[in-house]
Coordinates of C-alpha atoms in Angstrom, one line a residue:
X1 CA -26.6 -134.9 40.8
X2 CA -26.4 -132.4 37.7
X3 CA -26.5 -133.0 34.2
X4 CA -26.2 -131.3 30.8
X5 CA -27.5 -133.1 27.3
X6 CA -29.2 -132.7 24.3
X7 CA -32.2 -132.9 25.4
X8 CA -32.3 -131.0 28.8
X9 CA -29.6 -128.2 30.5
X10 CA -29.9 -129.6 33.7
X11 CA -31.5 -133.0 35.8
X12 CA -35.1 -132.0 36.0
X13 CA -35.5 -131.3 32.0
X14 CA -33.3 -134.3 31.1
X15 CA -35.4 -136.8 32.8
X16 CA -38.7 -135.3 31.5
X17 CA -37.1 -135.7 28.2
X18 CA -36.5 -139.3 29.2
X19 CA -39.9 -140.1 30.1
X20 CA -41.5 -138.5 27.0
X21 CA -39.4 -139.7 24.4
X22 CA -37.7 -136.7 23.4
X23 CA -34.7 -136.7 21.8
X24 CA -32.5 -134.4 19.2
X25 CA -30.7 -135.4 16.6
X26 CA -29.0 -133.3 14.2
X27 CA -27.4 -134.0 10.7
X28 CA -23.6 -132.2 10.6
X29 CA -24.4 -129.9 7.7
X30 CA -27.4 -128.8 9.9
X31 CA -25.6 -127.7 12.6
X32 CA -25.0 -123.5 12.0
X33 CA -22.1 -122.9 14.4
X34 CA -19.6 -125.6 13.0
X35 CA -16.9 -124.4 10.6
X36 CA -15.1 -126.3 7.9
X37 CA -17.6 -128.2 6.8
X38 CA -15.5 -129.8 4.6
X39 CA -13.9 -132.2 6.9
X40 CA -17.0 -133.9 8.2
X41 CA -19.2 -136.3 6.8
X42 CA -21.7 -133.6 6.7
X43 CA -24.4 -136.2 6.5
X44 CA -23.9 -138.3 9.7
X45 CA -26.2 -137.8 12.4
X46 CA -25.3 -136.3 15.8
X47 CA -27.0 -135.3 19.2
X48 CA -25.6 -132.1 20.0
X49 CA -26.0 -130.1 23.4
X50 CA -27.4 -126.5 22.7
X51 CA -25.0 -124.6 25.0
X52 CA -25.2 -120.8 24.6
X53 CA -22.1 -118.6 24.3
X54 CA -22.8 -117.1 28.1
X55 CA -22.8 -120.9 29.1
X56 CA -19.7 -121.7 27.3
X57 CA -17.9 -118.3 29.4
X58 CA -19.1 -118.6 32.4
X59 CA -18.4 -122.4 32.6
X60 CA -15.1 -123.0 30.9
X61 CA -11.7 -122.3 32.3
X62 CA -9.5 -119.9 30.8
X63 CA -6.5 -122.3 29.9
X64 CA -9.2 -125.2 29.2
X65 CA -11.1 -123.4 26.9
X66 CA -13.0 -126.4 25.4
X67 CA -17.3 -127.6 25.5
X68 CA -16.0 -130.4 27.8
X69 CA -15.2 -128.2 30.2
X70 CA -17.8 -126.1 30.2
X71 CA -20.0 -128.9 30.0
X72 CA -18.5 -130.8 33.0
X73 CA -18.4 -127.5 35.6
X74 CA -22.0 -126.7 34.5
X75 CA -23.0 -130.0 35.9
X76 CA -21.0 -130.2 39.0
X77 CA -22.4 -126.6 39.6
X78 CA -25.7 -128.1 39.5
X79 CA -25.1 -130.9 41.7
X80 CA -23.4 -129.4 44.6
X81 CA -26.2 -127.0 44.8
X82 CA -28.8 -130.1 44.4
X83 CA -26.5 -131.8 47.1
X84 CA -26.7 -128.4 49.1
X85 CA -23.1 -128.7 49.5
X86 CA -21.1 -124.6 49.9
X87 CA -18.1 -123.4 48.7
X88 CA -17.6 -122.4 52.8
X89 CA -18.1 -126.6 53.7
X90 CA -15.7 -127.6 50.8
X91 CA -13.3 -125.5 52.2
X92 CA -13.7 -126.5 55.6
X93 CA -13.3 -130.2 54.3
X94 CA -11.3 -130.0 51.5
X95 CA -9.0 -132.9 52.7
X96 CA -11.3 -135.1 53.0
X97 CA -13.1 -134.6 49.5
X98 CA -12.0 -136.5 46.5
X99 CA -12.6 -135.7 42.8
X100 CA -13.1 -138.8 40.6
X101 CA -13.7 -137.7 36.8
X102 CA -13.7 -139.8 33.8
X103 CA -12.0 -139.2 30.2
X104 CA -12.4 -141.1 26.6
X105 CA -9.3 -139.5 24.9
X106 CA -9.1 -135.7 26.6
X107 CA -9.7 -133.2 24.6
X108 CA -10.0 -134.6 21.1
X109 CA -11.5 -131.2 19.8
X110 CA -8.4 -129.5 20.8
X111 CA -6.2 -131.8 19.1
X112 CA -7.8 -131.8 16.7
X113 CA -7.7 -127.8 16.2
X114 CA -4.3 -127.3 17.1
X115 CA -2.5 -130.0 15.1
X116 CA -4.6 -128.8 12.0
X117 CA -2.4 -125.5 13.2
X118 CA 0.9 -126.7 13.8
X119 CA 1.3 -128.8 10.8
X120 CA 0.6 -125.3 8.4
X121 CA 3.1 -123.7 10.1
X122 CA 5.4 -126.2 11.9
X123 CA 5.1 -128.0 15.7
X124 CA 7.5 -125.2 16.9
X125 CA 4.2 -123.3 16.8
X126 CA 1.8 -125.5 18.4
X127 CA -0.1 -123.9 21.3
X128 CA 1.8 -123.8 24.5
X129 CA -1.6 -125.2 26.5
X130 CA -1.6 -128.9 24.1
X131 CA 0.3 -130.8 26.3
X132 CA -1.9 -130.0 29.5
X133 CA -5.1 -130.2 27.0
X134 CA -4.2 -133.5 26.2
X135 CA -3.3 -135.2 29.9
X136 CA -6.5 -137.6 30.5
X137 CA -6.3 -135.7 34.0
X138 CA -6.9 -132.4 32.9
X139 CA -10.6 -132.0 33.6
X140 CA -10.2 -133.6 37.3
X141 CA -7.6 -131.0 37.6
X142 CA -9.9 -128.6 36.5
X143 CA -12.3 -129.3 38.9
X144 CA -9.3 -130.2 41.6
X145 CA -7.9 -126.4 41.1
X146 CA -11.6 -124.7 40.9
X147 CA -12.4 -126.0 44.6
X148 CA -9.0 -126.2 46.2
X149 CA -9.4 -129.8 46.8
X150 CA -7.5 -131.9 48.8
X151 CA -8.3 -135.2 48.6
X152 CA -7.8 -138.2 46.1
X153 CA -7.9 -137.7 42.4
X154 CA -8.4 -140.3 39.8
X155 CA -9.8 -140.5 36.7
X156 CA -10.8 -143.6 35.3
X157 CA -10.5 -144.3 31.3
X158 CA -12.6 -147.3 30.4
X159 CA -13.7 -146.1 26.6
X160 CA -17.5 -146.4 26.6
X161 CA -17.8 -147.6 29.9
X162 CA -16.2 -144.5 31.8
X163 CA -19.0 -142.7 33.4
X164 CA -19.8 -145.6 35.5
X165 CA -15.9 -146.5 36.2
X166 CA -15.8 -143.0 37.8
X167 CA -18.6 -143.9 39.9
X168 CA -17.4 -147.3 40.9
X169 CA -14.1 -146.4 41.7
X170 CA -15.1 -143.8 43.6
X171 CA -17.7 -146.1 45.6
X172 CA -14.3 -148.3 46.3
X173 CA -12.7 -145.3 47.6
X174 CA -14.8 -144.3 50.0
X175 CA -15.6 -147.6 51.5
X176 CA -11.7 -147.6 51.6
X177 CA -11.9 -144.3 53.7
X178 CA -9.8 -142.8 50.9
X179 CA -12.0 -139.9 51.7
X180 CA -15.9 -139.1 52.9
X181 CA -17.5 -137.7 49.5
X182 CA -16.4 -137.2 46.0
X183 CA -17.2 -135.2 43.5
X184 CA -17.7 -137.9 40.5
X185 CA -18.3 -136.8 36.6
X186 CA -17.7 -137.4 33.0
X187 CA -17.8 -134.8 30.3
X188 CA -17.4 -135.4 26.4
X189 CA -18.2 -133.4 23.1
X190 CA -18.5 -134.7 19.7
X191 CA -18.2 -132.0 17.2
X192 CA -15.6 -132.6 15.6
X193 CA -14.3 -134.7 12.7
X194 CA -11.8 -136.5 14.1
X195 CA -14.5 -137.9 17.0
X196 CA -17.1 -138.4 14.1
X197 CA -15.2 -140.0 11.6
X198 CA -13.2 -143.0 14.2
X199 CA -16.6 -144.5 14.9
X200 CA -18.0 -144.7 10.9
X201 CA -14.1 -146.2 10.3
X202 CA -15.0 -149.1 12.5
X203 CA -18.6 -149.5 11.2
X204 CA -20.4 -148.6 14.7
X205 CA -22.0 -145.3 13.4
X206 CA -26.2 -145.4 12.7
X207 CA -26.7 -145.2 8.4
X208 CA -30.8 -145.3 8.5
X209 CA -32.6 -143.6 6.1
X210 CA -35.3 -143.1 8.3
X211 CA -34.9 -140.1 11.0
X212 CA -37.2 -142.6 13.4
X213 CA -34.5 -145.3 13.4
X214 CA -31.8 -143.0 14.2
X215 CA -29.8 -144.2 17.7
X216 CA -33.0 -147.1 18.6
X217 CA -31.5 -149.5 21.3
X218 CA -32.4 -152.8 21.1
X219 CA -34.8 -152.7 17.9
X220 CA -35.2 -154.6 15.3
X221 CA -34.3 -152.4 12.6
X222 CA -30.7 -150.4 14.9
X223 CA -27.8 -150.2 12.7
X224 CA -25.7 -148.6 14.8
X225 CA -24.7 -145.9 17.4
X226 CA -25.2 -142.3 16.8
X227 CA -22.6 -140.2 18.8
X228 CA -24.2 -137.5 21.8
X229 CA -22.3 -135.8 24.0
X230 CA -23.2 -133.8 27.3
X231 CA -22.0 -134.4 30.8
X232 CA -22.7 -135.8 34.2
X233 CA -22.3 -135.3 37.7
X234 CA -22.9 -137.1 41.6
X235 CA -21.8 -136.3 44.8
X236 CA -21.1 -139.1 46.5
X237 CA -20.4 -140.1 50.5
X238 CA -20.2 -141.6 53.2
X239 CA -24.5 -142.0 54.9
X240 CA -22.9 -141.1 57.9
X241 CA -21.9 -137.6 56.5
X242 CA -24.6 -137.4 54.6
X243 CA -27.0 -137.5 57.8
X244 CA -24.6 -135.1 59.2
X245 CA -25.2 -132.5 56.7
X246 CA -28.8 -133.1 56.2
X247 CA -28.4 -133.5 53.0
X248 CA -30.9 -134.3 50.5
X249 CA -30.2 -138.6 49.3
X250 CA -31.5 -138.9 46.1
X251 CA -30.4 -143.3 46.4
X252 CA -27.6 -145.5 47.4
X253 CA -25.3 -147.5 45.8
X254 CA -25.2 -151.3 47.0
X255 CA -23.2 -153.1 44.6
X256 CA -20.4 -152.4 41.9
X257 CA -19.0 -155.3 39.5
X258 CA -16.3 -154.8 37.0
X259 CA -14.8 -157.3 34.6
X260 CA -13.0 -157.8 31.0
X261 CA -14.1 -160.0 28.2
X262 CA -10.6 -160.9 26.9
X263 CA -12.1 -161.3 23.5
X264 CA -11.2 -158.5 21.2
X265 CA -10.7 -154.7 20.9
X266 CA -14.1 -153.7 19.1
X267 CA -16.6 -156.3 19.4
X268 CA -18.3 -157.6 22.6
X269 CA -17.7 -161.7 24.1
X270 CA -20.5 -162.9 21.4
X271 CA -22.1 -165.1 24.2
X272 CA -22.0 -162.4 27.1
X273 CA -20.4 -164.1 29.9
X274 CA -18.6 -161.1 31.0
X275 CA -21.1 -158.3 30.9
X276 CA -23.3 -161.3 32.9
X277 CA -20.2 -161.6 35.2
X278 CA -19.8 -158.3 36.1
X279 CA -23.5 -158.1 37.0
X280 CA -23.3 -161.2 38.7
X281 CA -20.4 -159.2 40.7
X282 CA -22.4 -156.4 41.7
X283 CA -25.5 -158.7 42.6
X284 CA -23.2 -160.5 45.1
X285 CA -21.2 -157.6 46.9
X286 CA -24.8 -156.1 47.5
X287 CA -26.0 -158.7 49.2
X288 CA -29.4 -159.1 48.0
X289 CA -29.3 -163.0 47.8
X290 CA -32.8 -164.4 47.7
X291 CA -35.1 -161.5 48.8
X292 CA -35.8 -160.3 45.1
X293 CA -38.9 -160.5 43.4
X294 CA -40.5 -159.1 40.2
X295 CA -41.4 -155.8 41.1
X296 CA -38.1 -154.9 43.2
X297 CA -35.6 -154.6 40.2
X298 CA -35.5 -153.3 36.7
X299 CA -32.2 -152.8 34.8
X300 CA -31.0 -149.7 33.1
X301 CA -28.8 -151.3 29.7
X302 CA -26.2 -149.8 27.9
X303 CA -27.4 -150.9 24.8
X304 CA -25.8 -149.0 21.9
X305 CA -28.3 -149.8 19.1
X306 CA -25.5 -151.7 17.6
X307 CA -26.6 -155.2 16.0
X308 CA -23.8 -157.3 18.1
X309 CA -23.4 -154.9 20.8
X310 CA -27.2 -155.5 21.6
X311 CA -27.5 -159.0 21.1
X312 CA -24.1 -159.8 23.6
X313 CA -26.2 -157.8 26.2
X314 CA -29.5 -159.8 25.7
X315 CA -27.9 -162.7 25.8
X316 CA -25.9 -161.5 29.3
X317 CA -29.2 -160.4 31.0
X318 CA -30.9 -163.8 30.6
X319 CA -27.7 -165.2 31.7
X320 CA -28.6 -163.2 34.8
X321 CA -31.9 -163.7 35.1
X322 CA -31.2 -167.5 35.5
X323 CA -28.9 -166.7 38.0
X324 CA -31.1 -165.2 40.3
X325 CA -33.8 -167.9 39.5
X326 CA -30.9 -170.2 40.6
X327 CA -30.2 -167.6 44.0
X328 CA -34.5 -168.8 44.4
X329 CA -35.2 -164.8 43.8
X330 CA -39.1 -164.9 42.9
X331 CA -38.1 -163.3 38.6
X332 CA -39.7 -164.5 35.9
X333 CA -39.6 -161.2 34.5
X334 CA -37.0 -158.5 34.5
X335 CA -37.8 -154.8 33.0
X336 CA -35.0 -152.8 31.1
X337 CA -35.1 -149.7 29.8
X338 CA -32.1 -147.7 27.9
X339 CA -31.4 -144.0 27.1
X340 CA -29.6 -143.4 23.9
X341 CA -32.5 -143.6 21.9
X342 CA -33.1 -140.2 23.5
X343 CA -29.1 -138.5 23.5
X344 CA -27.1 -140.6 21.6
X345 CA -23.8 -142.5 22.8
X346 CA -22.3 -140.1 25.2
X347 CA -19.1 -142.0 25.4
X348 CA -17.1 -141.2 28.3
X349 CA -20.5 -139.6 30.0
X350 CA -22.8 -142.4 28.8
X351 CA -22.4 -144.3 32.2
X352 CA -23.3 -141.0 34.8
X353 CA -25.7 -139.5 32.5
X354 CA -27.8 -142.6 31.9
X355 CA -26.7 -143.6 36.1
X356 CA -28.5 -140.5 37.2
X357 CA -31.8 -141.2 34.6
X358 CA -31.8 -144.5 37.0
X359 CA -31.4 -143.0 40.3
X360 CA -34.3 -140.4 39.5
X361 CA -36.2 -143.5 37.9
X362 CA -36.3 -145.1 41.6
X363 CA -36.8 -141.9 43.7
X364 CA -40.4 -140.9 41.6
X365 CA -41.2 -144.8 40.2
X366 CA -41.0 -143.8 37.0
X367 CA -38.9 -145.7 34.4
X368 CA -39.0 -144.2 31.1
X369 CA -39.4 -146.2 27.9
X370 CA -36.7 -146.9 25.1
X371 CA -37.3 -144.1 22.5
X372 CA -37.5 -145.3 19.5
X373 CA -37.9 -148.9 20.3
X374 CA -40.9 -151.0 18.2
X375 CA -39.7 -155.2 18.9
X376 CA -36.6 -157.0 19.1
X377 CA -35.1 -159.4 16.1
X378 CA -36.5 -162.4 18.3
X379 CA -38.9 -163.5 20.7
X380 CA -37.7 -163.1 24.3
X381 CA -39.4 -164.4 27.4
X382 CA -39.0 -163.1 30.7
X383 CA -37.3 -160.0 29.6
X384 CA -40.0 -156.8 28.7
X385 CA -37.6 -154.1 26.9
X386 CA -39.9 -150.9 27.6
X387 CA -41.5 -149.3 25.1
X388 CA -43.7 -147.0 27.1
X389 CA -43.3 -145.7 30.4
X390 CA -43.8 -148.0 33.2
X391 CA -45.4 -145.8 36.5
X392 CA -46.9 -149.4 38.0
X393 CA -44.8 -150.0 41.0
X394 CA -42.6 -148.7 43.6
X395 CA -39.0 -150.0 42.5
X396 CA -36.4 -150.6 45.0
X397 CA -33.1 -151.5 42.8
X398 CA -31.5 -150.8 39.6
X399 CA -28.8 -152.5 37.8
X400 CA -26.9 -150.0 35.6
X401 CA -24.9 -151.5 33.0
X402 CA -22.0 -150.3 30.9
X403 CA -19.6 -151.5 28.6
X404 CA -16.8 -150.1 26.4
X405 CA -14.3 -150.4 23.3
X406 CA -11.6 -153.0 24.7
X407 CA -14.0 -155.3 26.4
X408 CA -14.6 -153.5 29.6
X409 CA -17.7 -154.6 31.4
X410 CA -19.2 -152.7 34.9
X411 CA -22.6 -152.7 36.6
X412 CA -23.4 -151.0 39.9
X413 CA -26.6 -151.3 41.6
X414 CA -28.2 -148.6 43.0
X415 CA -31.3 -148.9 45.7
X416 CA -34.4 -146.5 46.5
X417 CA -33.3 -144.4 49.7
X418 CA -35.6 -144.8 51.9
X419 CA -36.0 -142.4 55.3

C-alpha cells in the first residue's frame, strides 16, 4: 500500500500519526501558497497535504498538471515498491493487470481555474486540456498510460464512499478473473473554493470555535466535517500470484457489501438500515458465521463528525452487533475506531486512506484511538468508541465502513494474513 496525507508523506508516517493523535488543520487565510484569497471563506478550516514543489514535478503528468495527480502517482509509487512489484514484471504482465481508481467530481481545481479563464475572455479560449481534465476517468488513465497497462479499467464514483468502491469492485473483478492484481487508488485535493464552499452550502462543514473540536468523529460536541485531501493506494491479487511472487501480504480481504438507502440526496436513512445492511452483506459473503468472539473484530467507521451522519452509523453498528449476537457470535462488545479526527474528510480517498490505517491496524495490533473524541451525546452499551490506543490483543478482522452523498453505503472486511 502507499499513502500521502496531511499528516504523513507516505504509510509508515501516516499511521504513526494515527496512533498518536496527530492531526493538521489549517485555517484558509493561513495557508501561504493559495492565491485569490478573496474567493474563499478565508476562515474555514482545512487539512491540507504539505507537498513540495519537487513532489508536485516529479509526480504530476504533463497534460494533468493538477495536486491530484501528483498526489495519486506518489502513492502508487509507494505501493508498488511496498508490494515489490517492477516496472520489468508489469510489463511482462501487463494484460493481466487492472487499474481500478476512484473520482468525486475530477478535477474540480481545474475547473475551477479554467472557467474563472474562459469566462474573462470567452469559451473559445478555454484550455484545450478541460475536456480530458474533466472525464472522471482521467486519473485511471493517467495511471493506465504511465504503466502501459493492459487490463480492465474502471473507476468507481460513489461521492464519499469512493475509495472503498474502488477497492470492492476491484475485489469483484478479480474473483471474476477479470484479471490477477490491480492497481486500486483514490486521489482528491481541496484547495479550492469551489470544493470549500459546496459543503458549507449544504451545512456539512465543522463551525467550532474551539481548534480542539475541529473534524471530532463521534463526539459530543462535532458539528460537522472539515474537508482533507491526500491520496491512497493497494495492490491487490490473486494469493495464488501473490505466493508466486513472494510478495510481501500486508492482509486479505474476505467480505465486500454494498447497498443504497433510497432515502435522500444529503442525509443518511435516519434509522441506519442500509449502512447495517451492507455490513450485514460483507459479514455473510465472508463466511465468518458463528466463530466470532470479542477480541476477533473491531470496526473502522466512517464517521464524519456530522451530528446525523454519526448518529445513522451508531444506530447501524448496534443493528449489527445484534445480528451477530443472533449468528450466536460470542460480542457483547464491538471496538471502533475512526480517522478524520486526524486528516479530515478525504472524500473520494476517505475509503483507501482510512482502509489501509485498518489493514496496518491488524498486521502490528494496534488500533489507534479517535483524535479528538471526549464521549458520545448518549450512553451506549456494548459499543467502546476509542479514545486511546488499544495495543491489548491480537485482532484478526476489520469491518471498514463507508458511506457517501446520495445514500451509498459499502463495508469490506479485511482479515490478519497469517503465514
Amino acid at each position: 500500500s502507499g499513502c500521502i496525507t496531511s499528516i504523513g508523506n507516505n504509510v509508515n508516517e501516516s499511521m504513526s500519526g494515527f496512533l498518536n493523535k496527530k492531526s493538521s488543520f489549517l485555517k484558509i487565510k493561513d495557508i501561504s501558497n493559495l492565491t485569490e484569497l478573496e474567493n474563499y471563506p478565508i476562515d474555514q478550516y482545512v487539512s491540507p497535504v504539505n507537498l513540495s514543489e519537487t513532489d508536485f514535478l516529479n509526480h504530476s503528468n504533463k497534460f494533468v498538471r493538477t495536486r491530484s495527480c501528483a498526489f495519486l502517482d506518489k502513492s502508487i509509487e509507494e505501493a508498488l515498491d511496498n508490494a515489490q512489484i517492477s516496472t520489468e514484471y508489469i510489463n511482462l504482465k501487463s494484460e493481466r493487470i487492472g487499474v481500478s481508481v476512484g473520482s468525486l467530481s475530477s478535477n474540480l481545481s481545474f475547473l475551477n481555474e479554467n472557467i474563472k479563464k474562459a469566462t474573462k475572455s470567452g469559451y473559445e479560449n478555454i484550455s484545450r486540456l478541460t475536456m480530458m481534465n474533466t472525464l472522471n476517468n482521467i486519473l485511471a488513465s493517467v495511471i493506465n498510460v504511465k504503466y502501459k497497462l493492459k487490463g480492465p479499467m474502471i473507476v468507481p464514483s460513489t461521492a464519499c464512499a469512493t475509495g472503498l468502491s474502488s477497492i470492492g469492485e476491484a475485489y469483484n473483478m478479480i474473483l471474476m478473473d477479470y484479471a490477477d492484481i490491480f492497481i486500486v487508488g483514490a486521489s482528491e485535493e481541496c484547495l479550492n473554493p469551489l470544493t470549500i464552499s459546496g459543503p458549507r452550502r449544504i451545512g456539512a462543514m465543522n463551525s467550532a470555535i474551539k481548534f480542539e473540536k475541529i473534524s471530532a468523529p463521534f463526539d459530543f460536541q462535532r458539528n460537522g466535517l472539515i474537508l482533507g485531501e491526500g491520496a491512497g493506494s493497494i495492490i491487490m491479487e490473486t494469493l495464488e500470484s501473490a505466493i508466486n511472487r513472494e510478495a510481501p501480504i500486508i492482509g486479505e480481504i474476505i467480505g465486500y457489501g454494498c447497498t443504497s438507502d433510497g432515502y435522500h440526496y444529503v442525509k443518511p436513512e435516519e434509522t441506519g438500515e442500509g449502512a447495517f445492511k451492507s455490513m450485514k452483506m460483507a459479514f455473510d459473503r465472508a463466511g465468518l458465521n458463528n466463530n466470532l468472539i470479542n477480541e476477533d473484530l473491531f470496526i473502522n467507521a466512517h464517521a464524519t463528525s456530522t451530528i446525523v451522519g454519526d448518529r445513522a452509523e451508531v444506530k447501524a453498528i448496534l443493528k449489527f452487533k445484534n445480528y451477530l449476537l443472533d449468528q450466536k457470535c460470542k460480542i457483547d462488545n464491538i471496538i471502533v475506531t475512526a480517522q478524520k479526527g486526524n486528516i479530515g474528510h478525504c472524500f473520494s480517498s476517505a475509503g483507501i486512506i482510512e482502509s489501509i490505517c485498518a489493514l496496518e491496524s491488524l498486521r502490528i495490533s494496534k488500533i489507534p484511538p479517535i483524535c479528538n473524541f471526549e464521549r458520545f451525546e448518549e450512553d451506549l452499551e456494548q459499543i467502546t468508541l476509542l479514545d486511546k490506543l488499544d495495543d491489548s490483543r491480537e485482532w484478526k478482522y476489520c469491518l471498514k465502513n463507508s458511506f457517501g452523498l446520495g445514500g451509498v453505503n459499502n463495508s469490506i472486511i479485511f482479515k490478519k494474513f497469517v503465514v
